[in-house]
Amino acid sequence: MAKRKRIKTPAVEMPLSKDEAAEILDKIGELKRQVEYIQTVMNDELALIKQKHEAEAKPVNNELDKLFKRLHLWAEANRETICKKGAKTAKLKSGTISWRKAPASVTIRNQEKVIEILKEQGLNDAIAVKESVDKNYILAHKDDFKDIEGITISNNREKFSAKPFETEVECSKVVTSAKAA
Protein backbone atom coordinates (compact mmCIF):
# COMPACT_ATOMS: atom_id res chain seq x y z
CA MET A 1 0.00 0.00 0.00
CA ALA A 2 1.33 3.44 -0.92
CA LYS A 3 2.17 5.85 1.86
CA ARG A 4 -0.08 8.86 2.19
CA LYS A 5 1.60 12.18 1.65
CA ARG A 6 1.23 14.46 4.66
CA ILE A 7 0.74 18.13 4.10
CA LYS A 8 1.78 20.34 6.98
CA THR A 9 -0.51 23.24 7.73
CA PRO A 10 1.18 26.52 8.53
CA ALA A 11 1.24 27.54 12.18
CA VAL A 12 -1.33 30.15 13.18
CA GLU A 13 -0.40 32.80 15.71
CA MET A 14 -2.85 33.15 18.56
CA PRO A 15 -3.64 36.62 19.88
CA LEU A 16 -1.85 37.24 23.16
CA SER A 17 -4.45 39.55 24.71
CA LYS A 18 -8.07 40.61 24.62
CA ASP A 19 -7.03 43.87 22.93
CA GLU A 20 -5.16 41.98 20.20
CA ALA A 21 -8.23 39.72 19.66
CA ALA A 22 -10.40 42.85 19.34
CA GLU A 23 -7.95 44.26 16.74
CA ILE A 24 -8.20 41.03 14.75
CA LEU A 25 -11.99 41.17 14.87
CA ASP A 26 -11.84 44.79 13.70
CA LYS A 27 -9.55 43.77 10.79
CA ILE A 28 -11.97 40.93 9.87
CA GLY A 29 -14.77 43.51 9.66
CA GLU A 30 -12.65 45.81 7.52
CA LEU A 31 -11.69 43.02 5.11
CA LYS A 32 -15.28 41.82 4.94
CA ARG A 33 -16.41 45.32 3.94
CA GLN A 34 -13.69 45.43 1.26
CA VAL A 35 -14.93 42.14 -0.21
CA GLU A 36 -18.53 43.41 -0.17
CA TYR A 37 -17.43 46.61 -1.94
CA ILE A 38 -15.54 44.61 -4.58
CA GLN A 39 -18.60 42.38 -5.11
CA THR A 40 -20.86 45.44 -5.42
CA VAL A 41 -18.59 46.99 -8.05
CA MET A 42 -18.43 43.65 -9.88
CA ASN A 43 -22.24 43.29 -9.85
CA ASP A 44 -22.66 46.85 -11.15
CA GLU A 45 -20.23 46.14 -14.00
CA LEU A 46 -21.92 42.82 -14.79
CA ALA A 47 -25.32 44.52 -14.89
CA LEU A 48 -24.03 47.06 -17.43
CA ILE A 49 -22.45 44.33 -19.56
CA LYS A 50 -25.64 42.25 -19.45
CA GLN A 51 -27.78 45.27 -20.33
CA LYS A 52 -25.51 46.11 -23.29
CA HIS A 53 -25.59 42.59 -24.72
CA GLU A 54 -29.32 42.16 -24.14
CA ALA A 55 -29.88 45.38 -26.12
CA GLU A 56 -27.67 44.02 -28.93
CA ALA A 57 -29.52 40.69 -28.93
CA LYS A 58 -33.06 42.15 -28.90
CA PRO A 59 -33.34 42.94 -32.64
CA VAL A 60 -31.70 39.60 -33.48
CA ASN A 61 -34.20 37.73 -31.27
CA ASN A 62 -37.09 39.67 -32.85
CA GLU A 63 -35.90 38.68 -36.33
CA LEU A 64 -35.43 35.08 -35.19
CA ASP A 65 -39.04 35.00 -33.85
CA LYS A 66 -40.40 36.37 -37.14
CA LEU A 67 -38.48 33.82 -39.22
CA PHE A 68 -39.52 30.96 -36.96
CA LYS A 69 -43.19 31.95 -37.22
CA ARG A 70 -42.91 32.13 -41.05
CA LEU A 71 -41.28 28.72 -41.18
CA HIS A 72 -43.89 27.24 -38.86
CA LEU A 73 -46.75 28.60 -40.99
CA TRP A 74 -45.21 27.12 -44.15
CA ALA A 75 -44.49 23.78 -42.47
CA GLU A 76 -48.06 23.45 -41.12
CA ALA A 77 -49.52 24.28 -44.53
CA ASN A 78 -47.25 21.76 -46.29
CA ARG A 79 -46.92 19.07 -43.60
CA GLU A 80 -48.56 16.33 -45.69
CA THR A 81 -46.28 16.92 -48.67
CA ILE A 82 -42.96 17.36 -46.82
CA CYS A 83 -43.38 14.46 -44.37
CA LYS A 84 -43.62 10.83 -45.39
CA LYS A 85 -46.86 9.18 -44.25
CA GLY A 86 -46.91 8.98 -40.44
CA ALA A 87 -43.54 10.74 -40.09
CA LYS A 88 -43.05 13.68 -37.76
CA THR A 89 -39.81 14.96 -39.25
CA ALA A 90 -39.07 16.60 -42.58
CA LYS A 91 -35.58 17.02 -43.96
CA LEU A 92 -34.75 20.21 -45.82
CA LYS A 93 -31.40 20.99 -47.47
CA SER A 94 -30.34 23.19 -44.52
CA GLY A 95 -31.71 21.13 -41.63
CA THR A 96 -34.79 19.38 -40.29
CA ILE A 97 -38.13 20.45 -38.93
CA SER A 98 -40.19 18.21 -36.71
CA TRP A 99 -43.33 17.93 -34.64
CA ARG A 100 -43.25 16.29 -31.21
CA LYS A 101 -45.94 15.96 -28.59
CA ALA A 102 -45.07 17.74 -25.38
CA PRO A 103 -45.75 15.73 -22.23
CA ALA A 104 -48.97 16.51 -20.38
CA SER A 105 -48.60 18.97 -17.54
CA VAL A 106 -50.73 20.41 -14.76
CA THR A 107 -50.55 23.95 -13.42
CA ILE A 108 -52.12 24.74 -10.04
CA ARG A 109 -52.94 28.29 -8.97
CA ASN A 110 -54.15 28.92 -5.41
CA GLN A 111 -53.29 25.44 -4.17
CA GLU A 112 -55.16 25.79 -0.86
CA LYS A 113 -58.42 26.56 -2.68
CA VAL A 114 -57.90 23.66 -5.11
CA ILE A 115 -57.30 21.25 -2.21
CA GLU A 116 -60.47 22.50 -0.52
CA ILE A 117 -62.53 21.89 -3.70
CA LEU A 118 -60.99 18.42 -4.20
CA LYS A 119 -61.92 17.47 -0.62
CA GLU A 120 -65.47 18.79 -1.06
CA GLN A 121 -65.87 16.68 -4.20
CA GLY A 122 -64.45 13.55 -2.55
CA LEU A 123 -61.37 13.50 -4.80
CA ASN A 124 -58.95 12.79 -1.92
CA ASP A 125 -56.83 10.48 -4.11
CA ALA A 126 -55.71 13.61 -6.02
CA ILE A 127 -54.21 15.06 -2.82
CA ALA A 128 -50.66 13.96 -1.99
CA VAL A 129 -49.75 13.47 1.65
CA LYS A 130 -46.03 13.68 2.31
CA GLU A 131 -44.61 11.59 5.16
CA SER A 132 -41.44 12.64 6.91
CA VAL A 133 -39.68 11.95 10.20
CA ASP A 134 -40.48 14.49 12.93
CA LYS A 135 -36.98 15.48 14.03
CA ASN A 136 -38.27 17.79 16.78
CA TYR A 137 -40.14 14.87 18.37
CA ILE A 138 -37.00 12.74 18.23
CA LEU A 139 -34.95 15.49 19.89
CA ALA A 140 -37.59 15.84 22.61
CA HIS A 141 -37.47 12.06 23.28
CA LYS A 142 -33.77 11.32 22.58
CA ASP A 143 -33.50 8.27 24.82
CA ASP A 144 -36.23 6.39 22.92
CA PHE A 145 -34.37 6.70 19.61
CA LYS A 146 -30.66 6.30 20.44
CA ASP A 147 -30.54 2.61 19.37
CA ILE A 148 -32.50 2.92 16.11
CA GLU A 149 -30.42 2.31 12.99
CA GLY A 150 -30.33 5.31 10.67
CA ILE A 151 -30.88 7.89 13.41
CA THR A 152 -27.91 9.80 14.77
CA ILE A 153 -28.49 12.40 17.44
CA SER A 154 -25.77 15.01 17.75
CA ASN A 155 -25.64 16.52 21.18
CA ASN A 156 -25.16 20.21 21.73
CA ARG A 157 -22.15 21.18 19.66
CA GLU A 158 -20.52 24.54 20.01
CA LYS A 159 -20.25 26.81 17.02
CA PHE A 160 -17.75 29.66 17.00
CA SER A 161 -18.55 32.85 15.11
CA ALA A 162 -16.96 36.25 14.84
CA LYS A 163 -19.19 39.16 13.91
CA PRO A 164 -17.58 42.59 13.72
CA PHE A 165 -19.70 45.60 14.58
CA GLU A 166 -21.19 47.23 11.52
CA THR A 167 -24.22 49.22 10.62
CA GLU A 168 -26.70 47.91 8.15
CA VAL A 169 -27.73 50.34 5.47
CA GLU A 170 -31.46 50.17 4.93
CA CYS A 171 -32.83 50.68 1.46
CA SER A 172 -36.40 51.86 1.30
CA LYS A 173 -38.61 53.38 -1.32
CA VAL A 174 -42.10 54.81 -1.07
CA VAL A 175 -44.37 53.14 -3.58
CA THR A 176 -47.98 53.75 -4.38
CA SER A 177 -50.08 50.73 -5.13
CA ALA A 178 -51.65 50.37 -8.55
CA LYS A 179 -55.11 50.36 -6.92
CA ALA A 180 -54.57 53.74 -5.27
CA ALA A 181 -53.22 55.37 -8.41
C-alpha positions as YAML, in Angstrom:
chain: A
units: angstrom
residues:
- id: 1
  name: MET
  ca: [0.00, 0.00, 0.00]
- id: 2
  name: ALA
  ca: [1.33, 3.44, -0.92]
- id: 3
  name: LYS
  ca: [2.17, 5.85, 1.86]
- id: 4
  name: ARG
  ca: [-0.08, 8.86, 2.19]
- id: 5
  name: LYS
  ca: [1.60, 12.18, 1.65]
- id: 6
  name: ARG
  ca: [1.23, 14.46, 4.66]
- id: 7
  name: ILE
  ca: [0.74, 18.13, 4.10]
- id: 8
  name: LYS
  ca: [1.78, 20.34, 6.98]
- id: 9
  name: THR
  ca: [-0.51, 23.24, 7.73]
- id: 10
  name: PRO
  ca: [1.18, 26.52, 8.53]
- id: 11
  name: ALA
  ca: [1.24, 27.54, 12.18]
- id: 12
  name: VAL
  ca: [-1.33, 30.15, 13.18]
- id: 13
  name: GLU
  ca: [-0.40, 32.80, 15.71]
- id: 14
  name: MET
  ca: [-2.85, 33.15, 18.56]
- id: 15
  name: PRO
  ca: [-3.64, 36.62, 19.88]
- id: 16
  name: LEU
  ca: [-1.85, 37.24, 23.16]
- id: 17
  name: SER
  ca: [-4.45, 39.55, 24.71]
- id: 18
  name: LYS
  ca: [-8.07, 40.61, 24.62]
- id: 19
  name: ASP
  ca: [-7.03, 43.87, 22.93]
- id: 20
  name: GLU
  ca: [-5.16, 41.98, 20.20]
- id: 21
  name: ALA
  ca: [-8.23, 39.72, 19.66]
- id: 22
  name: ALA
  ca: [-10.40, 42.85, 19.34]
- id: 23
  name: GLU
  ca: [-7.95, 44.26, 16.74]
- id: 24
  name: ILE
  ca: [-8.20, 41.03, 14.75]
- id: 25
  name: LEU
  ca: [-11.99, 41.17, 14.87]
- id: 26
  name: ASP
  ca: [-11.84, 44.79, 13.70]
- id: 27
  name: LYS
  ca: [-9.55, 43.77, 10.79]
- id: 28
  name: ILE
  ca: [-11.97, 40.93, 9.87]
- id: 29
  name: GLY
  ca: [-14.77, 43.51, 9.66]
- id: 30
  name: GLU
  ca: [-12.65, 45.81, 7.52]
- id: 31
  name: LEU
  ca: [-11.69, 43.02, 5.11]
- id: 32
  name: LYS
  ca: [-15.28, 41.82, 4.94]
- id: 33
  name: ARG
  ca: [-16.41, 45.32, 3.94]
- id: 34
  name: GLN
  ca: [-13.69, 45.43, 1.26]
- id: 35
  name: VAL
  ca: [-14.93, 42.14, -0.21]
- id: 36
  name: GLU
  ca: [-18.53, 43.41, -0.17]
- id: 37
  name: TYR
  ca: [-17.43, 46.61, -1.94]
- id: 38
  name: ILE
  ca: [-15.54, 44.61, -4.58]
- id: 39
  name: GLN
  ca: [-18.60, 42.38, -5.11]
- id: 40
  name: THR
  ca: [-20.86, 45.44, -5.42]
- id: 41
  name: VAL
  ca: [-18.59, 46.99, -8.05]
- id: 42
  name: MET
  ca: [-18.43, 43.65, -9.88]
- id: 43
  name: ASN
  ca: [-22.24, 43.29, -9.85]
- id: 44
  name: ASP
  ca: [-22.66, 46.85, -11.15]
- id: 45
  name: GLU
  ca: [-20.23, 46.14, -14.00]
- id: 46
  name: LEU
  ca: [-21.92, 42.82, -14.79]
- id: 47
  name: ALA
  ca: [-25.32, 44.52, -14.89]
- id: 48
  name: LEU
  ca: [-24.03, 47.06, -17.43]
- id: 49
  name: ILE
  ca: [-22.45, 44.33, -19.56]
- id: 50
  name: LYS
  ca: [-25.64, 42.25, -19.45]
- id: 51
  name: GLN
  ca: [-27.78, 45.27, -20.33]
- id: 52
  name: LYS
  ca: [-25.51, 46.11, -23.29]
- id: 53
  name: HIS
  ca: [-25.59, 42.59, -24.72]
- id: 54
  name: GLU
  ca: [-29.32, 42.16, -24.14]
- id: 55
  name: ALA
  ca: [-29.88, 45.38, -26.12]
- id: 56
  name: GLU
  ca: [-27.67, 44.02, -28.93]
- id: 57
  name: ALA
  ca: [-29.52, 40.69, -28.93]
- id: 58
  name: LYS
  ca: [-33.06, 42.15, -28.90]
- id: 59
  name: PRO
  ca: [-33.34, 42.94, -32.64]
- id: 60
  name: VAL
  ca: [-31.70, 39.60, -33.48]
- id: 61
  name: ASN
  ca: [-34.20, 37.73, -31.27]
- id: 62
  name: ASN
  ca: [-37.09, 39.67, -32.85]
- id: 63
  name: GLU
  ca: [-35.90, 38.68, -36.33]
- id: 64
  name: LEU
  ca: [-35.43, 35.08, -35.19]
- id: 65
  name: ASP
  ca: [-39.04, 35.00, -33.85]
- id: 66
  name: LYS
  ca: [-40.40, 36.37, -37.14]
- id: 67
  name: LEU
  ca: [-38.48, 33.82, -39.22]
- id: 68
  name: PHE
  ca: [-39.52, 30.96, -36.96]
- id: 69
  name: LYS
  ca: [-43.19, 31.95, -37.22]
- id: 70
  name: ARG
  ca: [-42.91, 32.13, -41.05]
- id: 71
  name: LEU
  ca: [-41.28, 28.72, -41.18]
- id: 72
  name: HIS
  ca: [-43.89, 27.24, -38.86]
- id: 73
  name: LEU
  ca: [-46.75, 28.60, -40.99]
- id: 74
  name: TRP
  ca: [-45.21, 27.12, -44.15]
- id: 75
  name: ALA
  ca: [-44.49, 23.78, -42.47]
- id: 76
  name: GLU
  ca: [-48.06, 23.45, -41.12]
- id: 77
  name: ALA
  ca: [-49.52, 24.28, -44.53]
- id: 78
  name: ASN
  ca: [-47.25, 21.76, -46.29]
- id: 79
  name: ARG
  ca: [-46.92, 19.07, -43.60]
- id: 80
  name: GLU
  ca: [-48.56, 16.33, -45.69]
- id: 81
  name: THR
  ca: [-46.28, 16.92, -48.67]
- id: 82
  name: ILE
  ca: [-42.96, 17.36, -46.82]
- id: 83
  name: CYS
  ca: [-43.38, 14.46, -44.37]
- id: 84
  name: LYS
  ca: [-43.62, 10.83, -45.39]
- id: 85
  name: LYS
  ca: [-46.86, 9.18, -44.25]
- id: 86
  name: GLY
  ca: [-46.91, 8.98, -40.44]
- id: 87
  name: ALA
  ca: [-43.54, 10.74, -40.09]
- id: 88
  name: LYS
  ca: [-43.05, 13.68, -37.76]
- id: 89
  name: THR
  ca: [-39.81, 14.96, -39.25]
- id: 90
  name: ALA
  ca: [-39.07, 16.60, -42.58]
- id: 91
  name: LYS
  ca: [-35.58, 17.02, -43.96]
- id: 92
  name: LEU
  ca: [-34.75, 20.21, -45.82]
- id: 93
  name: LYS
  ca: [-31.40, 20.99, -47.47]
- id: 94
  name: SER
  ca: [-30.34, 23.19, -44.52]
- id: 95
  name: GLY
  ca: [-31.71, 21.13, -41.63]
- id: 96
  name: THR
  ca: [-34.79, 19.38, -40.29]
- id: 97
  name: ILE
  ca: [-38.13, 20.45, -38.93]
- id: 98
  name: SER
  ca: [-40.19, 18.21, -36.71]
- id: 99
  name: TRP
  ca: [-43.33, 17.93, -34.64]
- id: 100
  name: ARG
  ca: [-43.25, 16.29, -31.21]
- id: 101
  name: LYS
  ca: [-45.94, 15.96, -28.59]
- id: 102
  name: ALA
  ca: [-45.07, 17.74, -25.38]
- id: 103
  name: PRO
  ca: [-45.75, 15.73, -22.23]
- id: 104
  name: ALA
  ca: [-48.97, 16.51, -20.38]
- id: 105
  name: SER
  ca: [-48.60, 18.97, -17.54]
- id: 106
  name: VAL
  ca: [-50.73, 20.41, -14.76]
- id: 107
  name: THR
  ca: [-50.55, 23.95, -13.42]
- id: 108
  name: ILE
  ca: [-52.12, 24.74, -10.04]
- id: 109
  name: ARG
  ca: [-52.94, 28.29, -8.97]
- id: 110
  name: ASN
  ca: [-54.15, 28.92, -5.41]
- id: 111
  name: GLN
  ca: [-53.29, 25.44, -4.17]
- id: 112
  name: GLU
  ca: [-55.16, 25.79, -0.86]
- id: 113
  name: LYS
  ca: [-58.42, 26.56, -2.68]
- id: 114
  name: VAL
  ca: [-57.90, 23.66, -5.11]
- id: 115
  name: ILE
  ca: [-57.30, 21.25, -2.21]
- id: 116
  name: GLU
  ca: [-60.47, 22.50, -0.52]
- id: 117
  name: ILE
  ca: [-62.53, 21.89, -3.70]
- id: 118
  name: LEU
  ca: [-60.99, 18.42, -4.20]
- id: 119
  name: LYS
  ca: [-61.92, 17.47, -0.62]
- id: 120
  name: GLU
  ca: [-65.47, 18.79, -1.06]
- id: 121
  name: GLN
  ca: [-65.87, 16.68, -4.20]
- id: 122
  name: GLY
  ca: [-64.45, 13.55, -2.55]
- id: 123
  name: LEU
  ca: [-61.37, 13.50, -4.80]
- id: 124
  name: ASN
  ca: [-58.95, 12.79, -1.92]
- id: 125
  name: ASP
  ca: [-56.83, 10.48, -4.11]
- id: 126
  name: ALA
  ca: [-55.71, 13.61, -6.02]
- id: 127
  name: ILE
  ca: [-54.21, 15.06, -2.82]
- id: 128
  name: ALA
  ca: [-50.66, 13.96, -1.99]
- id: 129
  name: VAL
  ca: [-49.75, 13.47, 1.65]
- id: 130
  name: LYS
  ca: [-46.03, 13.68, 2.31]
- id: 131
  name: GLU
  ca: [-44.61, 11.59, 5.16]
- id: 132
  name: SER
  ca: [-41.44, 12.64, 6.91]
- id: 133
  name: VAL
  ca: [-39.68, 11.95, 10.20]
- id: 134
  name: ASP
  ca: [-40.48, 14.49, 12.93]
- id: 135
  name: LYS
  ca: [-36.98, 15.48, 14.03]
- id: 136
  name: ASN
  ca: [-38.27, 17.79, 16.78]
- id: 137
  name: TYR
  ca: [-40.14, 14.87, 18.37]
- id: 138
  name: ILE
  ca: [-37.00, 12.74, 18.23]
- id: 139
  name: LEU
  ca: [-34.95, 15.49, 19.89]
- id: 140
  name: ALA
  ca: [-37.59, 15.84, 22.61]
- id: 141
  name: HIS
  ca: [-37.47, 12.06, 23.28]
- id: 142
  name: LYS
  ca: [-33.77, 11.32, 22.58]
- id: 143
  name: ASP
  ca: [-33.50, 8.27, 24.82]
- id: 144
  name: ASP
  ca: [-36.23, 6.39, 22.92]
- id: 145
  name: PHE
  ca: [-34.37, 6.70, 19.61]
- id: 146
  name: LYS
  ca: [-30.66, 6.30, 20.44]
- id: 147
  name: ASP
  ca: [-30.54, 2.61, 19.37]
- id: 148
  name: ILE
  ca: [-32.50, 2.92, 16.11]
- id: 149
  name: GLU
  ca: [-30.42, 2.31, 12.99]
- id: 150
  name: GLY
  ca: [-30.33, 5.31, 10.67]
- id: 151
  name: ILE
  ca: [-30.88, 7.89, 13.41]
- id: 152
  name: THR
  ca: [-27.91, 9.80, 14.77]
- id: 153
  name: ILE
  ca: [-28.49, 12.40, 17.44]
- id: 154
  name: SER
  ca: [-25.77, 15.01, 17.75]
- id: 155
  name: ASN
  ca: [-25.64, 16.52, 21.18]
- id: 156
  name: ASN
  ca: [-25.16, 20.21, 21.73]
- id: 157
  name: ARG
  ca: [-22.15, 21.18, 19.66]
- id: 158
  name: GLU
  ca: [-20.52, 24.54, 20.01]
- id: 159
  name: LYS
  ca: [-20.25, 26.81, 17.02]
- id: 160
  name: PHE
  ca: [-17.75, 29.66, 17.00]
- id: 161
  name: SER
  ca: [-18.55, 32.85, 15.11]
- id: 162
  name: ALA
  ca: [-16.96, 36.25, 14.84]
- id: 163
  name: LYS
  ca: [-19.19, 39.16, 13.91]
- id: 164
  name: PRO
  ca: [-17.58, 42.59, 13.72]
- id: 165
  name: PHE
  ca: [-19.70, 45.60, 14.58]
- id: 166
  name: GLU
  ca: [-21.19, 47.23, 11.52]
- id: 167
  name: THR
  ca: [-24.22, 49.22, 10.62]
- id: 168
  name: GLU
  ca: [-26.70, 47.91, 8.15]
- id: 169
  name: VAL
  ca: [-27.73, 50.34, 5.47]
- id: 170
  name: GLU
  ca: [-31.46, 50.17, 4.93]
- id: 171
  name: CYS
  ca: [-32.83, 50.68, 1.46]
- id: 172
  name: SER
  ca: [-36.40, 51.86, 1.30]
- id: 173
  name: LYS
  ca: [-38.61, 53.38, -1.32]
- id: 174
  name: VAL
  ca: [-42.10, 54.81, -1.07]
- id: 175
  name: VAL
  ca: [-44.37, 53.14, -3.58]
- id: 176
  name: THR
  ca: [-47.98, 53.75, -4.38]
- id: 177
  name: SER
  ca: [-50.08, 50.73, -5.13]
- id: 178
  name: ALA
  ca: [-51.65, 50.37, -8.55]
- id: 179
  name: LYS
  ca: [-55.11, 50.36, -6.92]
- id: 180
  name: ALA
  ca: [-54.57, 53.74, -5.27]
- id: 181
  name: ALA
  ca: [-53.22, 55.37, -8.41]
...
